[in-house]
Amino acid sequence: MEQHKLKELVKNMSLTEKINQLLQVTSGFFIDETVLTGPIRENGITEESISQAGSVIGLLGAKKYKEIQDAYIEKHPHKIPLLIMMDIINGFRTIFPIPLAQGATFEPELSKKCAEVAAKESAVSGVHVTFAPMVDLVRDARWGRVMESTGEDTKLNSDFATAMVEGFQGDNVGQEFKIAACVKHFAAYGAPTGGREYNTVELSENTLRGYYLPAYEGAIKAGVEMVMTSFNTLNGIPSTGNRWLNRDILRDEMGFNGVLISDWAAIEELQYHGYAKDRKEAAGVAMNAGVDIDMMTGIYSKNLASLIEEGTVKEELLDEAVLRILNLKNKLGLFENPYKDADEIKEKEIILCDEHRQVSLEAAEKSFVLLKNNGILPIKKEDKVAFIGPFVHEKEIYGTWSMLGRPEDTVSIADGAEKYRMDYEMTFAKGCNILGEEDRNLIPEHHYKKIIQEDQDRMLKEAVEAAKNADKVILTLGEHRCMSGEAASRAELTLPKAQEKLLHAIYEVNPNIGVILFTGRPLDLREVSEKSKAILNVWMPGTEGGNAILNVLTGKVSPSGKLPMSFPYCVGQVPVHYNEYFTGRPYNPGTGEKEYKSNYRDIPNAPLYPFGYGLSYAKFQYSDLKLSKDIMNEEETLEAYVTIKNEGEYEGTETVQLYIRDCAGSVVRPRKELKGYQKVDLQPGEAKRVTFQITEEMLRFCKADLTFGSEKGEFHVFVGTDSSTEEYVTFELI
Ligand code: GLC
């Protein structure tokens, strides 16, 4: 529909019809099923507002979608179609590794492929918009939603945000099998005080602009069609009511002209924050702050008319919001074809097809991070291997935001082992549940599966026997999929107690342990590391998890993942991240000087495993780090070279990382910052020279005056295998 006709349409809508276009309700208001992702409170949503609601969250399935869309348009006074939205975070029915695991691939292009597949499966099922990518920068593993982010680095998050938006949306969302993306949560939701869910966020504007905003901006530059506000306050003002954040920064500075949607009931929650005295004031604050869609409260429907009549809210703000929503429906082609790609036949053909499973397998294999390996991995054909632990047969290995993932579609470790049973002698024993009675508070009650002590004792006994009779133990440990995600903050980062018991019992009889770790977040792995000879972090790997794990365990694929988020030495270190500042008394463990230095008396400063860290079965050696010159001006580019050689007996892929330190600035500068990365495949004995281009643009940062730019002076260049790389070369920007 031409733009002028859209404007004409808005003009012809009544005040009530315009206001109800801003309402989003769950599919439960249309059919007797939905997917609830937030609290349901008394909301006063009326039949009339439902019949004119602009969008629905949680409607799934082409057939049902078509029925509802037909019935809705039939009754709508202006035949405006419904917009259907859903959280498709890491896959629709073909589930990919959780986003934190995708970050570990250091391969945004692969996440683009995952998003393309997710978009295709979603589109044929009637979904128009996904509430992804989540790009909140995270430094605190106590916060459960770190699993949904691609990690602690600004550049990495921005690269993945761009790739995921491109994957979901293509060149334009009207194309076949494309859906609109929604970048979230604006802004800085990933920095809650104490790592406690929904808690207060306090950031200097310099830190906000320098580290937290760029990933949202990356998504906006990639053309993301929607932004979602965050639950948190930012420096005392809730994002959902924050005009400075949503109008001055998001719209005026970043140039975003798409739809801004509240998070679930976040408009109503302005009251609970103490930022609005009642629902009506909350409606006015949110509207004036630029929030277009009210997710699931009915507050706009109930209050905007009187707010406009009394002049608190200008009607043109409402008209702008309605036009933005209609624009999105128009871009999706819904006025001409309200079904878009919804198609029952294609649903059956496309969903979980082999091609999609192959993408999930590749993403899982590349996301695994080998944290330790004293040579016990890969397993050999002559090894007698006991697979032990609660994840051996576990099929819910797809993370908490994969509400459409199904166990019956998922490959467990035992499933994946089947095809290797001819060549390897394998036994399997569960040993314990993911959670024992003493761990039941770690997940919502309705997900907990009770176990009686005698069953627990029997499983443990069987596992110990299996370990005694094996050369090697592959011990599967980790988090229940609901232990991370929304409203899943934890003050401790250790394994469930039932699993600690299992680890100790197995270690007693057979210390030849290789651990497969399932987790949605960094954990305190000191105990696991002390009692194992290898740790392969597989995160929450998704539909093809078991196949990917066996391919890596048997050496068919070398692990290549790198940590997108630091694993702390212990929870007392958190928040911990690689790009910290020096302080005026920097602590350097190498010098042995501890007094009056910025350190702890009882633990190291360094995390157990740093950002960018990950081993391979190959052995990579770096040498000959050089620069093409040691002085450059703003117009010039210089090159950094390094040689990397595989001195191992396995082929492998290394993510070569470029870090730069700005030695002095108008604000203090981090110890180092990731500025580039390249993945290099090397056969045993093979060497390659890797080159990075360094430009003035890469040296820009948020200066003391809050503008972005570079400053002349000395810079150090590091190229290595992870963020703890110490060797550097120097150049000067003049
Ligand atoms: C949730 C989440 C948000 C999600 C929304 C809709 O509360 O915070 O990420 O997209 O509700 O499910």
XYZ file of C-alpha atoms and ligand atoms in Angstrom:
746
model
C 0.000 0.000 0.000
C 1.387 3.436 -0.887
C 2.484 5.629 1.999
C -0.181 8.261 1.383
C -2.889 5.604 1.583
C -1.498 4.507 4.963
C -1.726 8.088 6.189
C -5.243 8.293 4.787
C -6.092 5.092 6.647
C -4.874 6.558 9.946
C -6.975 9.674 9.312
C -10.058 7.519 8.786
C -9.600 5.519 11.984
C -11.532 6.559 15.070
C -9.627 7.503 18.231
C -10.535 4.150 19.806
C -9.479 2.193 16.718
C -6.120 3.994 16.690
C -5.555 3.380 20.387
C -6.393 -0.329 20.117
C -3.888 -0.694 17.262
C -1.222 -0.199 19.993
C -2.485 -3.135 22.046
C -0.741 -6.492 21.983
C -2.439 -9.505 23.551
C -1.474 -13.165 23.765
C -3.007 -15.652 21.397
C -4.953 -16.883 24.427
C -7.372 -14.022 23.805
C -8.222 -15.599 20.452
C -7.799 -19.343 20.963
C -7.560 -21.555 23.997
C -3.815 -21.898 23.864
C -0.844 -19.608 24.178
C 2.763 -19.438 25.332
C 2.971 -17.266 28.443
C 6.296 -15.495 28.935
C 5.292 -13.135 31.697
C 2.903 -12.657 34.612
C -0.824 -12.393 33.890
C -2.448 -9.690 36.015
C -5.891 -8.091 36.022
C -5.672 -5.907 32.921
C -9.154 -4.698 31.995
C -8.738 -5.640 28.349
C -12.203 -5.523 26.805
C -13.813 -7.491 23.990
C -13.831 -4.354 21.853
C -10.116 -3.714 22.344
C -9.347 -7.360 21.529
C -11.345 -7.107 18.312
C -9.214 -4.111 17.324
C -5.859 -5.149 18.871
C -2.946 -4.458 16.543
C -0.863 -7.520 17.350
C -0.711 -10.900 19.013
C 2.104 -12.607 20.846
C 2.464 -16.383 20.847
C 0.257 -17.519 17.976
C 1.672 -20.544 16.270
C 0.711 -22.750 13.382
C -0.337 -21.767 9.882
C -3.822 -23.238 10.095
C -4.825 -21.523 13.346
C -3.167 -18.307 12.236
C -5.176 -18.194 9.022
C -8.438 -18.874 10.852
C -7.809 -16.113 13.355
C -6.586 -13.637 10.751
C -9.666 -14.268 8.584
C -12.062 -13.866 11.500
C -10.239 -10.778 12.751
C -10.098 -8.948 9.404
C -13.730 -9.835 8.737
C -14.756 -7.895 11.844
C -12.206 -5.080 11.661
C -13.789 -1.782 10.534
C -10.775 -0.995 8.297
C -9.711 -4.596 7.483
C -6.313 -3.989 9.090
C -4.534 -7.375 9.532
C -3.050 -8.626 12.798
C 0.701 -8.684 13.387
C 1.944 -11.935 14.923
C 5.022 -11.894 17.168
C 6.944 -14.553 19.123
C 10.240 -15.174 20.874
C 12.218 -17.115 18.303
C 15.585 -16.667 20.011
C 17.690 -19.639 18.912
C 15.461 -21.467 16.486
C 11.783 -22.177 15.863
C 11.468 -25.995 15.882
C 15.005 -26.716 14.634
C 16.793 -25.422 17.702
C 20.286 -23.949 17.534
C 22.786 -23.450 20.342
C 21.747 -20.715 22.776
C 23.006 -17.254 21.736
C 25.861 -17.319 24.269
C 27.035 -20.514 22.583
C 26.631 -18.940 19.154
C 28.876 -16.121 20.405
C 31.496 -18.785 21.140
C 31.701 -19.627 17.428
C 33.127 -16.142 16.722
C 31.337 -16.685 13.409
C 28.456 -14.202 12.978
C 27.881 -15.490 9.448
C 26.907 -18.863 10.929
C 24.400 -17.182 13.228
C 23.029 -15.424 10.165
C 22.376 -18.868 8.663
C 20.702 -19.982 11.905
C 18.486 -16.898 11.831
C 17.594 -17.530 8.171
C 16.455 -21.043 9.036
C 14.536 -19.824 12.077
C 12.858 -17.153 9.963
C 11.819 -19.688 7.354
C 10.296 -22.116 9.871
C 8.591 -19.239 11.700
C 7.215 -17.613 8.558
C 5.495 -20.752 7.233
C 3.952 -21.122 10.697
C 2.417 -17.647 10.599
C 4.927 -15.615 12.602
C 5.747 -12.091 11.327
C 8.076 -10.748 14.030
C 10.597 -12.361 16.367
C 11.682 -10.773 19.631
C 15.334 -11.278 18.773
C 18.268 -10.630 18.747
C 18.865 -9.926 22.407
C 22.128 -7.953 22.418
C 22.443 -6.892 26.048
C 26.123 -6.752 26.994
C 26.734 -9.077 29.977
C 29.512 -9.206 32.554
C 27.714 -10.857 35.461
C 27.108 -14.604 35.340
C 24.740 -14.397 38.303
C 22.159 -12.958 35.864
C 20.253 -15.813 34.231
C 19.773 -14.152 30.861
C 23.465 -14.140 29.951
C 22.471 -17.293 28.004
C 20.503 -15.096 25.624
C 23.354 -12.685 24.870
C 26.463 -13.208 22.753
C 28.613 -12.064 25.649
C 30.817 -9.432 27.268
C 32.372 -7.775 24.273
C 30.936 -4.739 22.513
C 32.343 -5.548 19.068
C 31.391 -9.217 19.157
C 27.835 -8.393 20.259
C 27.515 -5.785 17.530
C 28.798 -8.168 14.855
C 26.340 -10.875 15.929
C 23.469 -8.406 16.236
C 24.037 -7.283 12.660
C 24.283 -10.842 11.357
C 21.150 -12.046 13.156
C 19.061 -9.100 11.938
C 20.256 -9.749 8.378
C 19.416 -13.428 8.777
C 15.888 -12.840 10.055
C 14.998 -9.904 7.772
C 16.974 -10.414 4.542
C 16.998 -7.347 2.289
C 13.402 -6.610 3.204
C 10.869 -8.330 5.427
C 8.337 -8.568 2.582
C 10.485 -11.244 0.962
C 9.394 -14.851 1.219
C 10.448 -16.630 4.437
C 11.650 -13.407 6.069
C 10.354 -12.015 9.332
C 10.942 -8.760 11.173
C 13.491 -8.743 13.976
C 13.233 -6.893 17.270
C 16.459 -5.915 19.019
C 16.267 -5.951 22.807
C 16.301 -4.938 25.607
C 16.821 -1.223 25.241
C 18.835 -0.469 27.205
C 21.547 -2.074 29.330
C 19.281 -4.718 30.876
C 22.359 -6.934 31.166
C 23.922 -4.862 33.939
C 21.543 -5.339 36.902
C 22.975 -4.541 40.304
C 24.062 -7.742 42.029
C 23.202 -9.766 38.941
C 19.664 -9.881 40.295
C 16.913 -10.102 37.686
C 15.045 -6.856 36.836
C 17.295 -4.950 39.270
C 18.553 -1.399 39.037
C 21.095 -0.403 36.393
C 23.484 2.410 37.178
C 25.969 3.297 34.446
C 27.911 6.417 33.623
C 26.810 7.859 30.304
C 30.324 7.230 29.030
C 30.092 3.523 29.876
C 26.568 3.300 28.500
C 27.569 4.877 25.202
C 30.989 3.264 24.959
C 30.142 -0.313 25.815
C 26.370 -0.988 26.034
C 24.688 0.996 23.226
C 26.829 0.006 20.186
C 25.269 -3.445 19.791
C 21.733 -2.001 19.648
C 23.071 0.527 17.150
C 24.570 -2.307 15.103
C 21.125 -3.870 14.836
C 19.575 -0.526 13.889
C 22.208 0.095 11.206
C 21.340 -3.390 9.891
C 17.746 -2.180 9.527
C 16.039 -3.874 12.448
C 12.319 -3.161 12.267
C 11.556 -3.159 15.994
C 13.142 -2.337 19.354
C 11.936 -3.550 22.738
C 12.268 -1.514 25.913
C 13.921 -3.078 28.936
C 12.391 -3.696 32.351
C 15.148 -1.961 34.269
C 15.661 1.584 35.402
C 18.691 3.239 33.862
C 20.186 5.784 36.266
C 16.871 6.151 38.060
C 14.491 6.219 35.079
C 12.708 3.071 33.811
C 13.596 2.511 30.148
C 9.912 2.163 29.248
C 9.285 5.701 30.449
C 12.599 7.201 29.407
C 12.182 9.962 26.811
C 15.909 10.699 26.690
C 16.689 7.069 25.932
C 13.837 6.386 23.518
C 13.382 9.676 21.709
C 16.677 11.560 22.007
C 19.040 8.618 21.660
C 17.095 5.834 19.886
C 15.163 7.951 17.419
C 17.102 11.210 17.047
C 20.694 10.053 17.460
C 20.500 6.480 16.179
C 17.889 7.321 13.544
C 15.558 4.467 14.411
C 12.124 4.989 12.843
C 10.610 1.564 13.391
C 8.283 0.290 16.097
C 9.166 0.516 19.794
C 7.400 -2.142 21.847
C 7.334 -2.405 25.625
C 8.503 -5.557 27.272
C 5.826 -7.689 28.908
C 3.648 -5.421 31.143
C 6.531 -2.945 31.408
C 4.171 0.030 31.023
C 2.148 -1.098 34.015
C 5.361 -1.690 35.925
C 6.170 2.022 35.776
C 3.853 2.169 38.791
C 5.766 -0.518 40.678
C 9.020 1.274 39.975
C 7.448 4.321 41.570
C 7.741 6.303 38.341
C 3.981 6.700 37.782
C 1.382 7.169 40.485
C -1.212 5.059 38.685
C -1.983 3.220 35.435
C -3.216 6.347 33.729
C -0.050 8.284 34.457
C 1.965 5.253 33.339
C 0.168 5.335 29.994
C 0.962 9.016 29.505
C 4.593 8.633 30.506
C 5.157 5.667 28.177
C 3.393 7.319 25.232
C 5.319 10.564 25.653
C 8.509 8.501 25.959
C 7.792 7.002 22.536
C 6.574 3.477 23.282
C 4.332 2.411 20.399
C 3.022 -1.007 21.475
C 1.721 -1.928 24.927
C 2.515 -5.597 25.504
C -0.209 -7.239 27.499
C -1.529 -4.615 29.939
C -4.428 -2.832 28.219
C -3.240 0.400 29.823
C -3.129 2.297 26.539
C -6.576 1.049 25.517
C -8.010 2.133 28.826
C -6.342 5.511 29.306
C -5.037 7.132 26.137
C -8.381 8.627 25.065
C -8.762 10.629 28.262
C -5.064 11.578 28.266
C -5.487 12.970 24.744
C -8.756 14.702 25.617
C -7.139 16.425 28.592
C -4.040 17.345 26.561
C -1.509 15.265 28.511
C -0.730 13.303 25.342
C -0.870 14.903 21.901
C -2.971 12.968 19.382
C -0.221 13.312 16.797
C 1.992 11.133 18.981
C -0.699 8.466 18.788
C -0.980 8.934 15.020
C 2.798 8.552 14.641
C 2.733 5.328 16.679
C -0.171 3.906 14.655
C 1.540 4.822 11.382
C 4.749 3.060 12.461
C 2.799 -0.101 13.232
C 0.873 0.063 9.949
C 4.155 0.724 8.134
C 5.544 -2.542 9.486
C 2.420 -4.451 8.443
C 2.756 -2.835 5.036
C 6.442 -3.766 4.691
C 5.448 -7.366 5.455
C 2.848 -7.135 2.663
C 0.023 -8.037 5.023
C -2.491 -5.632 3.507
C -2.162 -7.381 0.151
C -1.618 -10.871 1.580
C -2.609 -11.247 5.253
C -1.353 -14.853 5.209
C 2.182 -13.823 4.051
C 4.087 -17.175 4.116
C 1.763 -19.174 6.374
C 1.362 -22.514 4.645
C 0.437 -25.852 6.237
C 2.057 -27.868 3.459
C 5.348 -25.991 3.608
C 5.276 -26.280 7.382
C 5.473 -30.045 7.040
C 8.151 -29.918 4.344
C 10.418 -27.284 5.867
C 10.337 -27.643 9.639
C 13.189 -29.824 10.999
C 14.263 -30.841 7.492
C 17.736 -32.373 7.151
C 19.205 -29.172 5.732
C 18.086 -27.286 8.832
C 19.368 -29.995 11.136
C 22.732 -29.762 9.374
C 22.945 -26.036 10.190
C 22.147 -26.830 13.812
C 24.821 -29.542 13.874
C 27.472 -27.213 12.435
C 26.576 -24.424 14.862
C 26.713 -26.790 17.828
C 30.084 -28.294 16.840
C 31.599 -24.826 16.395
C 30.163 -23.497 19.652
C 31.815 -26.046 21.939
C 34.698 -24.683 24.010
C 37.432 -27.066 25.137
C 38.456 -25.609 28.480
C 40.906 -28.297 29.503
C 42.417 -31.421 27.963
C 45.273 -33.438 29.444
C 45.143 -35.685 26.428
C 42.141 -37.741 27.517
C 40.191 -36.397 24.500
C 39.464 -37.395 21.811
C 38.453 -40.900 22.937
C 40.165 -43.724 21.076
C 38.649 -46.891 19.613
C 40.623 -49.015 22.054
C 39.189 -47.104 25.032
C 36.425 -48.652 27.102
C 34.304 -45.557 27.785
C 31.626 -45.098 30.443
C 29.205 -42.282 29.691
C 27.924 -41.189 33.070
C 25.728 -38.403 34.379
C 22.271 -36.826 34.157
C 22.752 -35.595 30.589
C 23.618 -38.948 29.019
C 20.010 -39.501 27.900
C 18.828 -35.907 28.408
C 16.944 -34.415 25.461
C 15.980 -31.045 26.894
C 19.330 -29.553 25.954
C 18.068 -26.521 24.092
C 17.900 -23.697 26.581
C 14.974 -21.975 28.228
C 13.893 -19.716 25.333
C 13.336 -22.651 23.002
C 9.683 -23.086 23.944
C 8.980 -24.825 20.640
C 11.886 -27.226 20.948
C 10.705 -30.784 21.582
C 12.588 -33.611 23.293
C 11.423 -36.042 20.620
C 13.157 -33.942 17.961
C 16.408 -33.668 19.904
C 19.479 -35.928 19.707
C 20.813 -36.872 23.149
C 24.367 -38.041 23.835
C 23.173 -41.651 23.971
C 21.364 -41.154 20.649
C 24.499 -39.633 19.133
C 26.616 -42.507 20.431
C 24.545 -45.146 18.632
C 26.389 -44.850 15.313
C 29.757 -45.216 17.075
C 28.858 -48.346 19.069
C 30.369 -50.657 16.443
C 33.772 -49.031 16.875
C 33.820 -48.073 20.520
C 33.044 -50.022 23.679
C 30.611 -47.786 25.529
C 28.477 -48.104 28.662
C 25.898 -45.640 29.968
C 24.805 -44.780 33.507
C 22.807 -41.763 34.653
C 24.253 -41.532 38.143
C 21.863 -38.843 39.334
C 19.198 -36.416 38.174
C 20.255 -32.961 37.060
C 18.829 -31.735 40.378
C 18.540 -33.586 43.656
C 16.175 -32.772 46.505
C 18.695 -30.299 47.882
C 18.779 -28.451 44.531
C 15.068 -28.093 43.907
C 15.043 -24.331 44.505
C 17.247 -23.818 41.439
C 14.332 -24.093 39.017
C 10.615 -23.208 39.092
C 8.735 -25.812 41.172
C 6.635 -27.062 38.252
C 9.746 -28.101 36.353
C 11.237 -30.083 39.262
C 11.121 -33.881 39.046
C 11.167 -35.402 42.534
C 13.447 -38.388 43.156
C 13.294 -40.733 46.122
C 16.496 -41.447 47.996
C 16.624 -45.157 47.163
C 16.447 -44.398 43.436
C 19.119 -41.785 43.903
C 21.323 -44.308 45.757
C 20.753 -47.007 43.146
C 21.673 -44.707 40.248
C 24.830 -43.594 42.023
C 25.869 -47.209 42.722
C 25.350 -48.197 39.095
C 27.413 -45.243 37.927
C 30.290 -46.055 40.252
C 30.309 -49.635 38.968
C 30.368 -48.411 35.382
C 33.274 -46.089 36.171
C 35.250 -48.879 37.856
C 34.993 -50.995 34.720
C 35.998 -48.304 32.236
C 39.299 -46.893 30.947
C 37.798 -43.426 30.617
C 34.717 -41.725 32.011
C 32.823 -39.129 30.010
C 31.009 -37.383 32.827
C 28.076 -35.175 31.813
C 27.364 -32.348 34.242
C 25.689 -28.967 34.238
C 22.612 -26.795 34.522
C 19.009 -27.791 33.987
C 17.814 -25.817 30.970
C 15.580 -23.734 33.260
C 18.462 -22.816 35.585
C 19.356 -19.938 33.260
C 17.112 -17.580 31.353
C 14.609 -14.998 32.593
C 14.045 -14.702 36.348
C 16.871 -17.205 36.939
C 19.471 -15.185 38.855
C 21.733 -17.174 41.165
C 24.048 -16.015 43.941
C 26.214 -19.129 43.649
C 27.700 -20.464 40.404
C 28.570 -24.015 41.398
C 27.037 -27.240 40.106
C 23.892 -28.690 41.714
C 24.828 -30.609 44.853
C 23.584 -33.937 43.508
C 26.108 -33.623 40.668
C 28.946 -32.615 42.970
C 28.328 -35.850 44.872
C 28.439 -37.798 41.615
C 31.685 -36.102 40.562
C 33.354 -36.989 43.869
C 32.084 -40.594 43.808
C 33.322 -41.187 40.255
C 36.641 -39.461 40.892
C 37.234 -41.808 43.817
C 37.141 -44.893 41.597
C 38.383 -43.565 38.256
C 40.114 -40.170 37.886
C 40.285 -40.537 34.100
C 37.411 -38.147 33.683
C 36.485 -35.981 30.730
C 33.597 -33.646 31.610
C 30.900 -32.589 29.140
C 29.441 -29.397 30.608
C 25.920 -28.225 29.776
C 25.371 -24.667 30.900
C 23.571 -21.437 30.052
C 26.135 -19.282 31.844
C 29.720 -19.188 33.119
C 30.051 -21.335 36.250
C 32.572 -21.713 39.043
C 34.465 -24.746 37.659
C 37.311 -24.965 40.182
C 36.075 -28.271 41.638
C 35.282 -29.706 38.209
C 38.700 -28.705 36.928
C 40.482 -30.250 39.928
C 38.688 -33.568 39.431
C 38.810 -33.920 35.676
C 41.368 -34.212 32.916
C 39.247 -32.488 30.315
C 36.278 -30.145 30.186
C 34.264 -29.637 27.006
C 31.719 -26.852 27.457
C 28.784 -27.617 25.139
C 26.492 -24.925 26.575
C 22.901 -25.796 25.550
C 23.588 -27.210 22.068
C 20.104 -27.640 20.613
C 18.439 -30.203 18.362
C 21.616 -31.889 17.088
C 23.473 -31.694 20.402
C 24.190 -35.407 20.835
C 25.543 -35.800 17.298
C 27.761 -32.741 17.657
C 29.119 -33.942 20.999
C 30.014 -37.411 19.695
C 31.622 -35.935 16.574
C 33.896 -33.866 18.798
C 34.506 -36.574 21.431
C 35.666 -39.025 18.750
C 37.908 -36.434 17.073
C 35.890 -36.329 13.864
C 35.664 -32.596 14.559
C 38.208 -30.579 16.525
C 36.636 -28.224 19.077
C 37.151 -24.581 18.053
C 34.873 -22.452 20.230
C 36.208 -19.469 22.187
C 34.607 -18.024 25.343
C 32.423 -14.987 24.606
C 32.172 -14.426 28.364
C 34.759 -14.920 31.116
C 34.365 -17.898 33.446
C 35.094 -16.481 36.909
C 37.454 -18.039 39.426
C 34.504 -17.833 41.832
C 31.328 -15.799 42.223
C 33.152 -13.310 44.430
C 35.018 -12.083 41.359
C 31.815 -11.192 39.462
C 31.334 -8.984 37.472
C 34.591 -9.928 35.766
C 35.478 -9.104 32.167
C 38.637 -8.943 30.101
C 38.460 -5.267 29.095
C 38.717 -3.842 32.587
C 40.611 -0.655 33.447
C 44.105 -0.667 34.930
C 43.335 1.397 38.073
C 46.050 3.586 39.608
C 47.588 0.529 41.315
C 47.383 -2.187 38.698
C 48.148 -5.664 39.973
C 50.492 -7.781 37.911
C 50.751 -11.308 39.375
C 54.052 -11.771 37.558
C 55.806 -9.207 39.744
C 54.700 -10.767 43.022
C 53.896 -7.320 44.420
C 50.556 -7.654 46.238
C 50.527 -4.881 48.826
C 48.660 -1.724 47.903
C 47.695 -3.157 44.557
C 44.212 -3.591 43.079
C 43.750 -7.240 43.961
C 42.078 -9.683 46.374
C 43.936 -11.242 49.271
C 42.145 -14.562 48.882
C 41.671 -15.139 45.150
C 43.416 -14.131 41.904
C 42.179 -11.226 39.774
C 42.203 -13.386 36.650
C 39.105 -15.426 35.809
C 39.482 -19.211 35.712
C 39.021 -19.067 31.931
C 39.241 -15.688 30.159
C 37.269 -14.145 27.317
C 38.411 -15.546 23.965
C 39.858 -18.720 25.523
C 39.333 -22.148 24.019
C 41.591 -25.113 23.216
C 41.687 -27.391 20.191
C 42.936 -30.918 19.567
C 45.486 -29.130 17.380
C 48.403 -27.270 19.008
C 48.720 -23.692 17.779
C 51.923 -21.727 18.069
C 52.105 -17.981 17.354
C 55.256 -16.219 16.168
C 56.628 -13.210 14.284
C 54.125 -10.590 15.428
C 54.967 -7.496 13.362
C 53.471 -4.203 12.164
C 53.865 -2.795 8.664
C 54.988 0.479 10.313
C 55.083 2.006 13.767
C 53.554 5.403 12.982
C 50.261 6.163 11.257
C 48.086 9.236 10.783
C 44.295 9.297 10.707
C 44.047 8.695 6.971
C 46.435 5.771 6.921
C 46.069 2.078 7.626
C 48.685 -0.164 9.113
C 48.880 -3.938 9.078
C 49.568 -6.389 11.850
C 50.991 -9.749 10.860
C 51.425 -12.922 12.820
C 52.386 -16.463 11.892
C 50.425 -19.340 13.346
C 51.493 -22.963 13.070
C 49.705 -26.188 14.005
C 52.301 -28.241 15.836
C 49.806 -30.921 16.846
C 48.660 -34.141 15.229
C 45.075 -33.080 14.637
C 43.738 -30.535 12.209
C 42.019 -27.636 13.856
C 40.494 -24.177 13.490
C 41.902 -21.295 15.512
C 40.183 -17.963 16.053
C 43.067 -15.529 15.874
C 42.186 -12.457 17.910
C 43.384 -8.883 17.495
C 43.347 -6.691 20.605
C 44.453 -3.069 20.882
C 45.382 -1.053 23.956
C 45.125 2.744 23.868
C 47.848 3.682 26.333
C 46.356 7.005 27.448
C 43.127 8.883 26.754
C 40.768 11.642 27.869
C 39.037 8.856 29.788
C 40.881 5.818 31.106
C 41.123 3.055 28.547
C 40.768 -0.708 29.056
C 43.703 -3.094 29.316
C 42.819 -4.206 25.823
C 39.873 -4.325 23.460
C 38.905 -6.851 20.799
C 39.258 -5.167 17.405
C 39.273 -8.111 15.032
C 39.192 -11.888 14.727
C 39.825 -14.383 11.952
C 39.231 -18.126 11.891
C 42.097 -20.120 10.393
C 42.024 -23.822 9.502
C 45.348 -25.600 9.841
C 46.359 -29.150 9.037
C 49.016 -30.784 11.272
C 52.346 -29.087 10.544
C 50.772 -26.311 8.493
C 51.637 -22.652 9.114
C 49.874 -19.528 7.868
C 50.501 -15.808 8.144
C 47.462 -13.870 9.301
C 47.092 -10.179 8.533
C 44.861 -7.614 10.222
C 44.221 -4.124 8.881
C 44.288 -1.439 11.596
C 42.447 1.796 10.806
C 41.906 5.014 12.741
C 38.212 4.136 12.985
C 39.106 1.086 15.073
C 40.769 3.384 17.616
C 37.679 5.509 18.289
C 36.013 5.470 21.682
C 33.579 7.517 23.749
C 35.721 10.407 24.897
C 35.327 12.542 27.995
C 33.050 14.921 26.085
C 30.848 11.919 25.132
C 31.682 12.206 21.446
C 33.301 9.309 19.610
C 36.756 9.752 18.164
C 40.377 8.636 18.335
C 43.120 10.463 20.187
C 46.738 10.645 19.133
C 49.323 8.711 21.130
C 50.769 5.257 21.717
C 48.917 2.015 21.069
C 49.827 -1.596 21.795
C 48.772 -4.373 19.411
C 48.200 -7.923 20.638
C 47.447 -10.846 18.341
C 46.850 -14.187 19.972
C 44.687 -17.059 21.059
C 42.681 -15.283 23.759
C 42.399 -12.075 25.789
C 45.201 -13.067 28.177
C 47.733 -12.715 25.334
C 50.608 -10.589 26.660
C 53.036 -10.136 23.776
C 52.476 -6.894 21.891
C 54.007 -4.490 19.410
C 53.664 -0.709 19.492
C 52.633 2.032 17.089
C 51.847 5.716 17.386
C 48.853 7.571 15.993
C 49.999 11.053 15.017
C 9.710 -11.437 28.388
C 11.116 -11.040 28.028
C 11.277 -10.578 26.612
C 10.304 -11.325 25.734
C 8.917 -10.884 26.131
C 7.834 -11.581 25.301
O 9.400 -10.968 29.667
O 11.745 -10.090 28.862
O 12.638 -10.809 26.238
O 10.556 -11.021 24.368
O 8.663 -11.110 27.506
O 7.861 -12.950 25.526
